[in-house]
């Protein structure tokens, strides 16, 4: 992660290095900025690239903040926009909308999120339980206004259906977090070291949920 001052604001920049030829800047609909860069790209090169796009970035962040603070009125119609795995989609791209009442659309959309969350979490659990060498007894998807996930002493995991709205890397963080509780039930140093051994930038994912979690809702 890098902190860059743009327009007298301290902006957090998430950096992903990989096998790529060019550097690119991505702004998530919730305001998270990610720079995808070739391996061994220096901090100076990244900072220069971000500063070159300062005005467009600030303009987009301002628009996102205005939309975030505006009164929320969900439009349950074909072109109403809803988050799924970190991207906005028109309602008709997620569920069948023809001939449905608003009440039916709300019900069907929630069912879609529950099913999507169960599928994605199930897939990610398989990946990370191998890395952590742990196996939960079971997992379920639930509705909660206060918790993204939980782990019981009986090794049963639960996950909030609203995670289906979040970017996949944020879902990964919650999955890793709960799997690590199979090894350490408390949030002690050993627990966080284990989380960090799998996801070094987990604090950024925590910060994302703290700041934008309220937007991941119906």
PDB file of N, CA and C in Angstrom, residues 1 3 14 24 27 41 47 53 63 67 73 83 115 134-135 137 143 146 148 158 172 182 194 198 204:
ATOM      1  N   UNK A   1       0.842  -1.190   0.000  1.00  0.00           N
ATOM      2  CA  UNK A   1       0.000   0.000   0.000  1.00  0.00           C
ATOM      3  C   UNK A   1       0.879   1.243   0.000  1.00  0.00           C
ATOM      4  N   UNK A   3       0.662   5.704   0.302  1.00  0.00           N
ATOM      5  CA  UNK A   3      -0.128   6.898   0.579  1.00  0.00           C
ATOM      6  C   UNK A   3       0.387   8.029  -0.305  1.00  0.00           C
ATOM      7  N   UNK A  14      -3.735   0.955  -3.329  1.00  0.00           N
ATOM      8  CA  UNK A  14      -3.426  -0.477  -3.227  1.00  0.00           C
ATOM      9  C   UNK A  14      -2.639  -0.876  -4.471  1.00  0.00           C
ATOM     10  N   UNK A  24      -1.464   0.085 -14.877  1.00  0.00           N
ATOM     11  CA  UNK A  24      -2.826   0.592 -15.043  1.00  0.00           C
ATOM     12  C   UNK A  24      -3.416   0.976 -13.690  1.00  0.00           C
ATOM     13  N   UNK A  27     -10.214   2.295 -10.358  1.00  0.00           N
ATOM     14  CA  UNK A  27     -10.965   2.856  -9.234  1.00  0.00           C
ATOM     15  C   UNK A  27     -12.245   2.050  -9.062  1.00  0.00           C
ATOM     16  N   UNK A  41       8.391  -2.738 -10.468  1.00  0.00           N
ATOM     17  CA  UNK A  41       8.125  -1.321 -10.719  1.00  0.00           C
ATOM     18  C   UNK A  41       8.443  -0.541  -9.447  1.00  0.00           C
ATOM     19  N   UNK A  47       4.117   6.458  -8.257  1.00  0.00           N
ATOM     20  CA  UNK A  47       3.682   7.769  -7.793  1.00  0.00           C
ATOM     21  C   UNK A  47       3.541   8.745  -8.960  1.00  0.00           C
ATOM     22  N   UNK A  53      -2.466  11.428 -13.346  1.00  0.00           N
ATOM     23  CA  UNK A  53      -3.932  11.287 -13.478  1.00  0.00           C
ATOM     24  C   UNK A  53      -4.660  11.880 -12.270  1.00  0.00           C
ATOM     25  N   UNK A  63     -17.282  12.099  -7.227  1.00  0.00           N
ATOM     26  CA  UNK A  63     -18.575  11.583  -7.689  1.00  0.00           C
ATOM     27  C   UNK A  63     -19.007  10.373  -6.860  1.00  0.00           C
ATOM     28  N   UNK A  67     -22.337  10.140  -4.411  1.00  0.00           N
ATOM     29  CA  UNK A  67     -23.316   9.056  -4.554  1.00  0.00           C
ATOM     30  C   UNK A  67     -23.458   8.277  -3.258  1.00  0.00           C
ATOM     31  N   UNK A  73     -31.970   5.135  -2.410  1.00  0.00           N
ATOM     32  CA  UNK A  73     -33.272   4.732  -2.906  1.00  0.00           C
ATOM     33  C   UNK A  73     -33.037   3.641  -3.944  1.00  0.00           C
ATOM     34  N   UNK A  83     -24.534  -3.964  -6.781  1.00  0.00           N
ATOM     35  CA  UNK A  83     -23.186  -4.510  -6.725  1.00  0.00           C
ATOM     36  C   UNK A  83     -23.192  -6.034  -6.692  1.00  0.00           C
ATOM     37  N   UNK A 115     -27.320 -17.351  -2.926  1.00  0.00           N
ATOM     38  CA  UNK A 115     -26.790 -18.446  -3.743  1.00  0.00           C
ATOM     39  C   UNK A 115     -25.384 -18.127  -4.239  1.00  0.00           C
ATOM     40  N   UNK A 134      -6.466 -26.685   7.408  1.00  0.00           N
ATOM     41  CA  UNK A 134      -7.592 -26.799   8.347  1.00  0.00           C
ATOM     42  C   UNK A 134      -8.838 -27.198   7.555  1.00  0.00           C
ATOM     43  N   UNK A 135      -9.810 -27.772   8.256  1.00  0.00           N
ATOM     44  CA  UNK A 135     -11.054 -28.167   7.607  1.00  0.00           C
ATOM     45  C   UNK A 135     -12.242 -27.846   8.512  1.00  0.00           C
ATOM     46  N   UNK A 137     -16.080 -27.964   9.814  1.00  0.00           N
ATOM     47  CA  UNK A 137     -17.073 -29.034   9.748  1.00  0.00           C
ATOM     48  C   UNK A 137     -18.179 -28.685   8.769  1.00  0.00           C
ATOM     49  N   UNK A 143     -27.943 -13.873   7.150  1.00  0.00           N
ATOM     50  CA  UNK A 143     -28.145 -12.422   7.063  1.00  0.00           C
ATOM     51  C   UNK A 143     -27.762 -11.800   8.398  1.00  0.00           C
ATOM     52  N   UNK A 146     -24.271  -7.010  11.564  1.00  0.00           N
ATOM     53  CA  UNK A 146     -23.118  -6.682  12.403  1.00  0.00           C
ATOM     54  C   UNK A 146     -21.867  -7.503  12.114  1.00  0.00           C
ATOM     55  N   UNK A 148     -19.489 -10.026   9.377  1.00  0.00           N
ATOM     56  CA  UNK A 148     -19.218 -10.529   8.027  1.00  0.00           C
ATOM     57  C   UNK A 148     -19.000 -12.034   8.047  1.00  0.00           C
ATOM     58  N   UNK A 158     -19.896 -19.285   9.540  1.00  0.00           N
ATOM     59  CA  UNK A 158     -21.017 -18.588   8.918  1.00  0.00           C
ATOM     60  C   UNK A 158     -20.472 -17.367   8.193  1.00  0.00           C
ATOM     61  N   UNK A 172     -12.106 -13.102   0.066  1.00  0.00           N
ATOM     62  CA  UNK A 172     -10.976 -13.945   0.452  1.00  0.00           C
ATOM     63  C   UNK A 172     -10.506 -13.615   1.867  1.00  0.00           C
ATOM     64  N   UNK A 182     -10.046 -21.360  13.258  1.00  0.00           N
ATOM     65  CA  UNK A 182     -10.001 -22.788  13.569  1.00  0.00           C
ATOM     66  C   UNK A 182      -8.693 -23.148  14.252  1.00  0.00           C
ATOM     67  N   UNK A 194      -0.937 -15.496  11.535  1.00  0.00           N
ATOM     68  CA  UNK A 194      -1.396 -16.550  10.616  1.00  0.00           C
ATOM     69  C   UNK A 194      -2.186 -15.942   9.460  1.00  0.00           C
ATOM     70  N   UNK A 198      -0.908 -15.582   4.984  1.00  0.00           N
ATOM     71  CA  UNK A 198      -1.645 -15.933   3.770  1.00  0.00           C
ATOM     72  C   UNK A 198      -2.006 -14.681   2.967  1.00  0.00           C
ATOM     73  N   UNK A 204      -5.737  -3.748   4.632  1.00  0.00           N
ATOM     74  CA  UNK A 204      -6.425  -2.964   3.611  1.00  0.00           C
ATOM     75  C   UNK A 204      -7.839  -3.487   3.394  1.00  0.00           C
TER      76      UNK A 204
END
